Short mmCIF file of C-alpha atoms and ligand atoms in Angstrom, two decimals:
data_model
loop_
_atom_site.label_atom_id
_atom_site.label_comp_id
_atom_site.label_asym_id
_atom_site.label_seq_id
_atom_site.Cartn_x
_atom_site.Cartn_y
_atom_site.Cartn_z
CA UNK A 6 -4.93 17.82 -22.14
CA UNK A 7 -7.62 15.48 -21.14
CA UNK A 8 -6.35 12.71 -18.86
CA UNK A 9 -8.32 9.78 -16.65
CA UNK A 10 -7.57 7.03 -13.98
CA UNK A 11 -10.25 4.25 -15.10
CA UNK A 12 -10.23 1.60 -11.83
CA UNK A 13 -12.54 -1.11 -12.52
CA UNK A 14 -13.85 -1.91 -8.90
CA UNK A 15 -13.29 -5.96 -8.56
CA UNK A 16 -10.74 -5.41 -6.14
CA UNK A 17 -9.02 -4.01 -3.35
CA UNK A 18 -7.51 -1.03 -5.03
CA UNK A 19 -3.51 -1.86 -4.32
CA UNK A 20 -0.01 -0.15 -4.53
CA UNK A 21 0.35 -1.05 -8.21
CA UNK A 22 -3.08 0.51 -8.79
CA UNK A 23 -2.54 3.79 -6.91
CA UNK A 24 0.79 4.01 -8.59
CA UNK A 25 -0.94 4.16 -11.49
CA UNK A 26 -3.12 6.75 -10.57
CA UNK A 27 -0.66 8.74 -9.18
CA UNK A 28 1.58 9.03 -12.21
CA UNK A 29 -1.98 9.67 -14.43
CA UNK A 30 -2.72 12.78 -12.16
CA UNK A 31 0.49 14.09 -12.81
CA UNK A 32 1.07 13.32 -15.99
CA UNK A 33 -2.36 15.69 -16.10
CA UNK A 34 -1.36 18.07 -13.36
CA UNK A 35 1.80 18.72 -14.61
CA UNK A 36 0.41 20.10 -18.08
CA UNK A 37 -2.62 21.96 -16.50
CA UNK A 38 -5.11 19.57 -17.74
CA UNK A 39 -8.66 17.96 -16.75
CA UNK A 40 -8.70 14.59 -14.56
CA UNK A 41 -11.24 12.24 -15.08
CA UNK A 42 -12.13 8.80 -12.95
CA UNK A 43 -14.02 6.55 -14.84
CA UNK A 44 -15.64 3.92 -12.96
CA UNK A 45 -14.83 0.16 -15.10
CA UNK A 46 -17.84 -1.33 -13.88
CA UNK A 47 -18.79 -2.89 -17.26
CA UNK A 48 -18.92 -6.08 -15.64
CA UNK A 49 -21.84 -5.82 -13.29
CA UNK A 50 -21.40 -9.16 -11.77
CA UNK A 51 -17.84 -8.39 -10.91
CA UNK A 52 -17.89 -5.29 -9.53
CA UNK A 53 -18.87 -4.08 -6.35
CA UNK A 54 -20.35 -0.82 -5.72
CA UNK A 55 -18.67 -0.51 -2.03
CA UNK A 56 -15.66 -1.48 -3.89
CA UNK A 57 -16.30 2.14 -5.93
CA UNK A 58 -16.98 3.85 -3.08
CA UNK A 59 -13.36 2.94 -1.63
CA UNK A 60 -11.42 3.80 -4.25
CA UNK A 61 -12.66 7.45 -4.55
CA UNK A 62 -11.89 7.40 -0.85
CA UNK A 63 -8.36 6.11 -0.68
CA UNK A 64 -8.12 8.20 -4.20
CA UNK A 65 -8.89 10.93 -2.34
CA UNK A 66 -7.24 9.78 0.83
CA UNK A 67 -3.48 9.81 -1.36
CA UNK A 68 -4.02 13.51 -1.79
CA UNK A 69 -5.27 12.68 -5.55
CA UNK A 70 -8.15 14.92 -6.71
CA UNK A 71 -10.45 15.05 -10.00
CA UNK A 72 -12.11 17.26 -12.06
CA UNK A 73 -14.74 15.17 -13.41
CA UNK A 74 -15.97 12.06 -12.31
CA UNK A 75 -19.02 9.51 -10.93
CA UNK A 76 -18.98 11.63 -7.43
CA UNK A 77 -19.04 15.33 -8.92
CA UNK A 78 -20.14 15.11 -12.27
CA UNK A 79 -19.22 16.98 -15.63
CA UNK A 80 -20.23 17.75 -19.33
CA UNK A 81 -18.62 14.20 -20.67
CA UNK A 82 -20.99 11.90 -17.69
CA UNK A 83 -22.35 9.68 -16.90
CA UNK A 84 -18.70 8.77 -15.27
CA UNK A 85 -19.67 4.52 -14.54
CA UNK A 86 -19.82 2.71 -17.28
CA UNK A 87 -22.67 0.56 -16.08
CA UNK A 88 -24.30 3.69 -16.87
CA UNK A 89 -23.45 4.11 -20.76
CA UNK A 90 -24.74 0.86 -22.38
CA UNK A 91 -26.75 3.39 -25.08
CA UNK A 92 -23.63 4.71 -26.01
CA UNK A 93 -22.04 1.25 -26.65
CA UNK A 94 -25.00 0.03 -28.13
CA UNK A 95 -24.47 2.90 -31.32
CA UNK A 96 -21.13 2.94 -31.21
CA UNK A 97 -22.14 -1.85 -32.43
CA UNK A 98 -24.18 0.24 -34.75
CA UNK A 99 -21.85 2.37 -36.26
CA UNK A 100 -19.42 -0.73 -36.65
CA UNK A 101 -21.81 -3.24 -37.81
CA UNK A 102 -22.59 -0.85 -40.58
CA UNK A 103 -19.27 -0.87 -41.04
CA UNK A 104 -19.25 -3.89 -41.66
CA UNK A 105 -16.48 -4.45 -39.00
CA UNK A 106 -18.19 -7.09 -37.05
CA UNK A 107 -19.54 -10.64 -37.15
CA UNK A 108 -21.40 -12.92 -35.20
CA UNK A 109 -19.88 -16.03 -33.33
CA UNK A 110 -21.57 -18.51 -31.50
CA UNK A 111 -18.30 -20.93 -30.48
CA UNK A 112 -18.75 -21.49 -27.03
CA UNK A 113 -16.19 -21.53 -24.17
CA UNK A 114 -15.44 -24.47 -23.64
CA UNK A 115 -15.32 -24.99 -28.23
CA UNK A 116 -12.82 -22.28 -28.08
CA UNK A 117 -10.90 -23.88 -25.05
CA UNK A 118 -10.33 -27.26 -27.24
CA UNK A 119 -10.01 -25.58 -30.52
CA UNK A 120 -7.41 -22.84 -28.95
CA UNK A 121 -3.29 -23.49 -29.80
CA UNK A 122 -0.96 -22.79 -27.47
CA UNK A 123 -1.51 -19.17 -26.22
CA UNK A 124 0.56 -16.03 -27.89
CA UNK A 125 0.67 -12.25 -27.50
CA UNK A 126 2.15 -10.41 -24.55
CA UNK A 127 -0.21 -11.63 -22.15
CA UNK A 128 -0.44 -14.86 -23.75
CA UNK A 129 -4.12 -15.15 -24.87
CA UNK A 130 -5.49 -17.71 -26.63
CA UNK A 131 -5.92 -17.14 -30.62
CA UNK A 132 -9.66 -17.16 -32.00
CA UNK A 133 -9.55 -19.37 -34.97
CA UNK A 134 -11.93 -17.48 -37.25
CA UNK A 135 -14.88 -20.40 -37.09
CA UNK A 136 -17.65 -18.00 -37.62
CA UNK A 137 -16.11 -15.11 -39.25
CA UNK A 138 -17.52 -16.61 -42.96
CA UNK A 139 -20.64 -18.94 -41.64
CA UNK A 140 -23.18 -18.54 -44.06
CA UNK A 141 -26.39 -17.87 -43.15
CA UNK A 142 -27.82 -21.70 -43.18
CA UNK A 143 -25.06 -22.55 -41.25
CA UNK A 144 -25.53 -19.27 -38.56
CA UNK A 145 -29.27 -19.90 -38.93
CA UNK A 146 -28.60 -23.74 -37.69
CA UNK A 147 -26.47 -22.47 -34.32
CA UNK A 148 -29.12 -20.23 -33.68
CA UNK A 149 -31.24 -22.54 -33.75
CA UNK A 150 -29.55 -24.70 -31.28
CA UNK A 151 -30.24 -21.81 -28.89
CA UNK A 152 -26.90 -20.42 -28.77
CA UNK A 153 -26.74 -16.48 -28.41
CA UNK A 154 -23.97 -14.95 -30.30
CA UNK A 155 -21.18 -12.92 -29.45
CA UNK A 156 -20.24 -9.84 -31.49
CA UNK A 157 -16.64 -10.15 -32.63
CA UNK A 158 -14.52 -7.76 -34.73
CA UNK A 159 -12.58 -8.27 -38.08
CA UNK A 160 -8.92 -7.75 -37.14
CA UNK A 161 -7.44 -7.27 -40.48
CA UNK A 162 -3.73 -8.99 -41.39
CA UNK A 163 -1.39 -5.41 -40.38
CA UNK A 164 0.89 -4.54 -38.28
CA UNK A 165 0.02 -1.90 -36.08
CA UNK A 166 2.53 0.61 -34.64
CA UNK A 167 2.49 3.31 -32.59
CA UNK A 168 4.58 5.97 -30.26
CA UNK A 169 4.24 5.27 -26.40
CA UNK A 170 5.71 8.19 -24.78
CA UNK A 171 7.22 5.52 -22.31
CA UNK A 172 7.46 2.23 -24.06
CA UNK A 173 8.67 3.97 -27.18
CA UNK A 174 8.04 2.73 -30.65
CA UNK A 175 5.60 -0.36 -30.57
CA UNK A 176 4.26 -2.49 -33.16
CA UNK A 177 2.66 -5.73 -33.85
CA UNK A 178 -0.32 -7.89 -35.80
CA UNK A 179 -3.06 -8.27 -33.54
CA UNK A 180 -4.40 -10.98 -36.38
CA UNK A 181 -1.72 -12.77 -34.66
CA UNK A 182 -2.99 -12.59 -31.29
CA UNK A 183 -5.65 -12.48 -29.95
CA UNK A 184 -7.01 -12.34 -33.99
CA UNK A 185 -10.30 -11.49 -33.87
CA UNK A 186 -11.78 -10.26 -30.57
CA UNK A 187 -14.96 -9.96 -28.91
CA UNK A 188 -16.66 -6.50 -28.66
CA UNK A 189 -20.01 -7.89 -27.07
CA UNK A 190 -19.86 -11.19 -25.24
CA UNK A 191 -22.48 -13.90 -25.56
CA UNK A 192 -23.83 -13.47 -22.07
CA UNK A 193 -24.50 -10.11 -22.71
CA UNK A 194 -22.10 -7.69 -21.50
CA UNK A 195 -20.00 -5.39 -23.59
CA UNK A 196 -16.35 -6.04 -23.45
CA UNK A 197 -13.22 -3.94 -21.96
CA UNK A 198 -11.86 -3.22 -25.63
CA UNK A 199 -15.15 -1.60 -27.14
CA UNK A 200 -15.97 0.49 -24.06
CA UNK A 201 -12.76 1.67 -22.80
CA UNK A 202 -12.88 3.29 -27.28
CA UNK A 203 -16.23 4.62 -26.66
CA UNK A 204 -15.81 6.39 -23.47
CA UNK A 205 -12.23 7.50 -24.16
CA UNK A 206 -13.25 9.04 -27.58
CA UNK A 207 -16.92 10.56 -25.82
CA UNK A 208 -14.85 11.95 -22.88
CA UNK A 209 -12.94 13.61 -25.06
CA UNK A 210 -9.35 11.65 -23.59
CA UNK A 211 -6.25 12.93 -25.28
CA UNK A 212 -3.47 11.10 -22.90
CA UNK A 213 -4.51 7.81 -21.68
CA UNK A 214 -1.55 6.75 -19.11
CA UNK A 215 -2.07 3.07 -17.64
CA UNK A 216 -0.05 -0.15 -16.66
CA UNK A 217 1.84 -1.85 -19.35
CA UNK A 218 -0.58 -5.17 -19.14
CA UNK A 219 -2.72 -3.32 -21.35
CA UNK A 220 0.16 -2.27 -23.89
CA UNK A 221 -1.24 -5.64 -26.44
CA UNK A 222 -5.01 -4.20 -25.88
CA UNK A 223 -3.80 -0.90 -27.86
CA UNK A 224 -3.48 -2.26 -31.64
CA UNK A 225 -6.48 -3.29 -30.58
CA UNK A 226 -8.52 -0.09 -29.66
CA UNK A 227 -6.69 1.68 -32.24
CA UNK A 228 -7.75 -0.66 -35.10
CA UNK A 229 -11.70 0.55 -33.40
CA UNK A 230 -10.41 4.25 -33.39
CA UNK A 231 -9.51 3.77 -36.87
CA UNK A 232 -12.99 2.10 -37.81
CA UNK A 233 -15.50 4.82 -36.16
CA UNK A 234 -13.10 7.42 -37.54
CA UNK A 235 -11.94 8.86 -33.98
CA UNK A 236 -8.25 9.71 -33.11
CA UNK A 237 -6.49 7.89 -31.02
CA UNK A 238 -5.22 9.51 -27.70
CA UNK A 239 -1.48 9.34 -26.83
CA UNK A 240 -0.66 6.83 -24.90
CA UNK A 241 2.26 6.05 -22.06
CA UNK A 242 2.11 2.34 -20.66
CA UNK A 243 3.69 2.28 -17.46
CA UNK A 244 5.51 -0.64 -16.37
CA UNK A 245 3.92 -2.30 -13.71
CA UNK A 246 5.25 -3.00 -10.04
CA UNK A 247 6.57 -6.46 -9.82
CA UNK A 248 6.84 -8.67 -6.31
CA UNK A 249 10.44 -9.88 -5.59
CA UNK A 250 9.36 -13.21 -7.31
CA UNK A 251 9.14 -10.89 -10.28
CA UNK A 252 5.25 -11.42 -10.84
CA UNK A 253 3.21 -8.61 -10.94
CA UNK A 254 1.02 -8.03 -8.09
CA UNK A 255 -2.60 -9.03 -8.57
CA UNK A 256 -5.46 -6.94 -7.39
CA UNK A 257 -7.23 -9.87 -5.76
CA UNK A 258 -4.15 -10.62 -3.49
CA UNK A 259 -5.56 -8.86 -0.88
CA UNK A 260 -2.35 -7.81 0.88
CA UNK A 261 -0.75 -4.76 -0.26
CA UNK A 262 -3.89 -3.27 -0.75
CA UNK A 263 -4.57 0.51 0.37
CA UNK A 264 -7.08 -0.66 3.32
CA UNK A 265 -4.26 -2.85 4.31
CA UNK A 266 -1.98 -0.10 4.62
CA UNK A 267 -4.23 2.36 5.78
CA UNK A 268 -4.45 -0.41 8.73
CA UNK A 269 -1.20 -0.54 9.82
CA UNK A 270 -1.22 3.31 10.51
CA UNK A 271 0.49 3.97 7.09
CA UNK A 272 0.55 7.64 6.42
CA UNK A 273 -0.58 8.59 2.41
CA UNK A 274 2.88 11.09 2.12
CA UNK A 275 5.12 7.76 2.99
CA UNK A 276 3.07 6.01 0.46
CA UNK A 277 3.38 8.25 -2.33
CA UNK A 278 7.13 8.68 -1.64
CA UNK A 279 7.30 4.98 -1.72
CA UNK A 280 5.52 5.30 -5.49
CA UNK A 281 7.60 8.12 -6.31
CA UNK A 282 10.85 6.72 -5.08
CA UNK A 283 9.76 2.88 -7.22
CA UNK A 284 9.23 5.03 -10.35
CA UNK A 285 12.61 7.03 -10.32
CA UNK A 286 11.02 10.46 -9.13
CA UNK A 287 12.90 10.75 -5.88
CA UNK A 288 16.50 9.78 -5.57
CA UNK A 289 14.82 7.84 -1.91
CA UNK A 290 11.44 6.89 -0.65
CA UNK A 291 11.09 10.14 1.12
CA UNK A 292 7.02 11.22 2.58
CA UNK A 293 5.72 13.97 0.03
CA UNK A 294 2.33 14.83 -0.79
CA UNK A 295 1.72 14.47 -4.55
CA UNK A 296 1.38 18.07 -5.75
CA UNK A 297 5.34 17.83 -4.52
CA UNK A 298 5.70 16.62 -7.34
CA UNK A 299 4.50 18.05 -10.11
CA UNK A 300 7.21 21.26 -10.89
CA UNK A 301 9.57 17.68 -11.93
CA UNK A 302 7.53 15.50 -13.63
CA UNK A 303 8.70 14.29 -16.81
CA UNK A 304 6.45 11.41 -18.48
CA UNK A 305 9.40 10.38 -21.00
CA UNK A 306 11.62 9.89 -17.78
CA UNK A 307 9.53 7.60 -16.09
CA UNK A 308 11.92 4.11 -16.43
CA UNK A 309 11.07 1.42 -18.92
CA UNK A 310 11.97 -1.61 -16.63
CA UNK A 311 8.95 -3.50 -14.15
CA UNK A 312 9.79 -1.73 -10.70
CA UNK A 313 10.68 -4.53 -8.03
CA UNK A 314 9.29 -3.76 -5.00
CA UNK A 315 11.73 -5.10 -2.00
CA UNK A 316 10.60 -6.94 0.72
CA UNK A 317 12.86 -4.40 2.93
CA UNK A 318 11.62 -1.25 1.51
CA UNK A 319 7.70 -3.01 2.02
CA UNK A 320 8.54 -3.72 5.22
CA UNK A 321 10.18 -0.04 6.06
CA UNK A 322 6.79 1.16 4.53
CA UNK A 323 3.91 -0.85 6.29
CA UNK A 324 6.36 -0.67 9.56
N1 LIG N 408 -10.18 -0.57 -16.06
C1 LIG N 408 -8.89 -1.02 -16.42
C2 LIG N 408 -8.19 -1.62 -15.21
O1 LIG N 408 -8.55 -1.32 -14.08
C3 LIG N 408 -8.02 0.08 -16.97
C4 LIG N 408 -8.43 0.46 -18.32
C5 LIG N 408 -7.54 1.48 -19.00
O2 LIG N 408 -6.84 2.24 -18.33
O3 LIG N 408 -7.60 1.52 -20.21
O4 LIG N 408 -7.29 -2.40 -15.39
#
């Protein structure tokens, strides 16, 4: 087993985000695999290096450890993404001669007016299909205007299904939403779908464990698995923590973020029995260390149902 924890570093790394990484590692730990962290920083004017830095520390910090990653190397590296655009750029290749992909040169603010009301889980907006038959007088006139294209691919009319090992049996037509998605964007920088394929499949990933906001990107990066001719990884989509207002918490919030914790004197065993306890591995939010918990982890135990974190148990946390 080949697992990862894949932070992109925009944010304060927070409780939903080390939750996730927690239940990675032990989905990994627990099977006597390999850990990877894979630094998202695909979006260089996002991310902040310092931002990195931080989250191997309060990674490490949690009592979480890795075999291979941007700090200590390995065979798959380079672990940062801002370091792999070669390896994007063949695996456009290898699709374009495919024929998977097509140019588009609607802009933002076309796509904002043309857009219907949004669908999908996370309710994105539906590309239309304007450019997916231009003909070349008609591409040759937008680039003419100046526009640079982005690279979108073909999402063929099918329902997709798979096995999650926590969301069970999932399936749905990604021509539905988003329809055809971007794999390069127009100002240059390769998108979250075509990168997170290519380093998974490089890396040699075969469980990819992550927050259930990504569960409608999967049909998705399977239909690319399915195009270079890679196998998919199994994958478990956590649900994610939820506030008492039920919305999930948001990494730019700020508050409930590690170095807020960390502040307040918060001790990394009462944090991880806090995780543990929200995600149904202790019976109460007990200090442990995570290797405590390995001997009973079960990945197909792990419940179904957004975890609601209580202001009282917050507030019996962060004191
Ligand atoms: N980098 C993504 C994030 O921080 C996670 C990608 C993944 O696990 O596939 O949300």
């Amino acid at each position: 087993m080949r697992g990862r924890f894949a932070p992109s570093p925009t944010g304060q790394m927070h409780i939903g985000n080390a939750r996730t990484a927690l239940l990675a590692w032990l989905q990994v730990r627990s099977a006597g695999g390999t850990m990877l962290l894979r630094m998202e920083d695909i979006d260089t004017a996002r991310s902040r290096p310092h931002l990195a830095d931080q989250i191997l520390t309060e990674m490490a910090w949690l009592g979480l450890d890795w075999d291979e990653g941007p700090d200590r190397g390995g065979p798959a590296g380079p672990y940062r993404q801002s370091e792999r655009s070669d390896w994007y750029r063949t695996v456009i290749s290898r699709l374009e001669e495919a024929g998977c992909l097509y140019r588009c040169y609607c802009s933002r603010s076309e796509l904002n007016r043309l857009a219907s009301a949004p669908h999908g889980l996370t309710g994105e907006t539906v590309y239309p299909g304007t450019c997916r038959s231009l003909t070349p007088a008609e591409a040759a006139l937008r680039k003419a205007a100046g526009r640079e294209p982005a690279l979108r691919f073909r999402v063929p009319e099918e329902t997709i299904a798979f096995d999650d090992l926590v969301a069970g049996r999932v399936a749905f037509n990604p021509a539905d939403a988003p329809g055809d998605f971007v794999i390069f964007r127009a100002d240059g920088v390769f998108a979250y779908q075509l990168a997170v394929v290519a380093d998974d499949a490089a890396m040699g990933i075969t469980h990819v464990l992550r927050g259930d906001d990504l569960l409608d990107s999967t049909p998705r990066q399977i239909l690319l698995y399915r195009a270079l001719g890679w196998t998919p990884p199994v994958w478990a989509h956590v649900p994610l923590l939820v506030g008492p207002d039920g919305r999930r918490f948001a990494k730019r919030e700020g508050a409930l973020s590690l170095a807020w914790l960390r502040g307040r004197g918060v001790r990394p065993e009462a944090l991880v029995g806090f995780l543990a306890f929200l995600s149904g591995l202790l019976p109460s939010p007990e200090p442990v260390r995570p290797t405590d918990l390995i001997a009973a982890f079960d990945v197909g135990k792990l419940p179904r149902a957004a975890a609601r974190v209580e202001p009282a148990l917050l507030e019996a946390l962060a004191g």
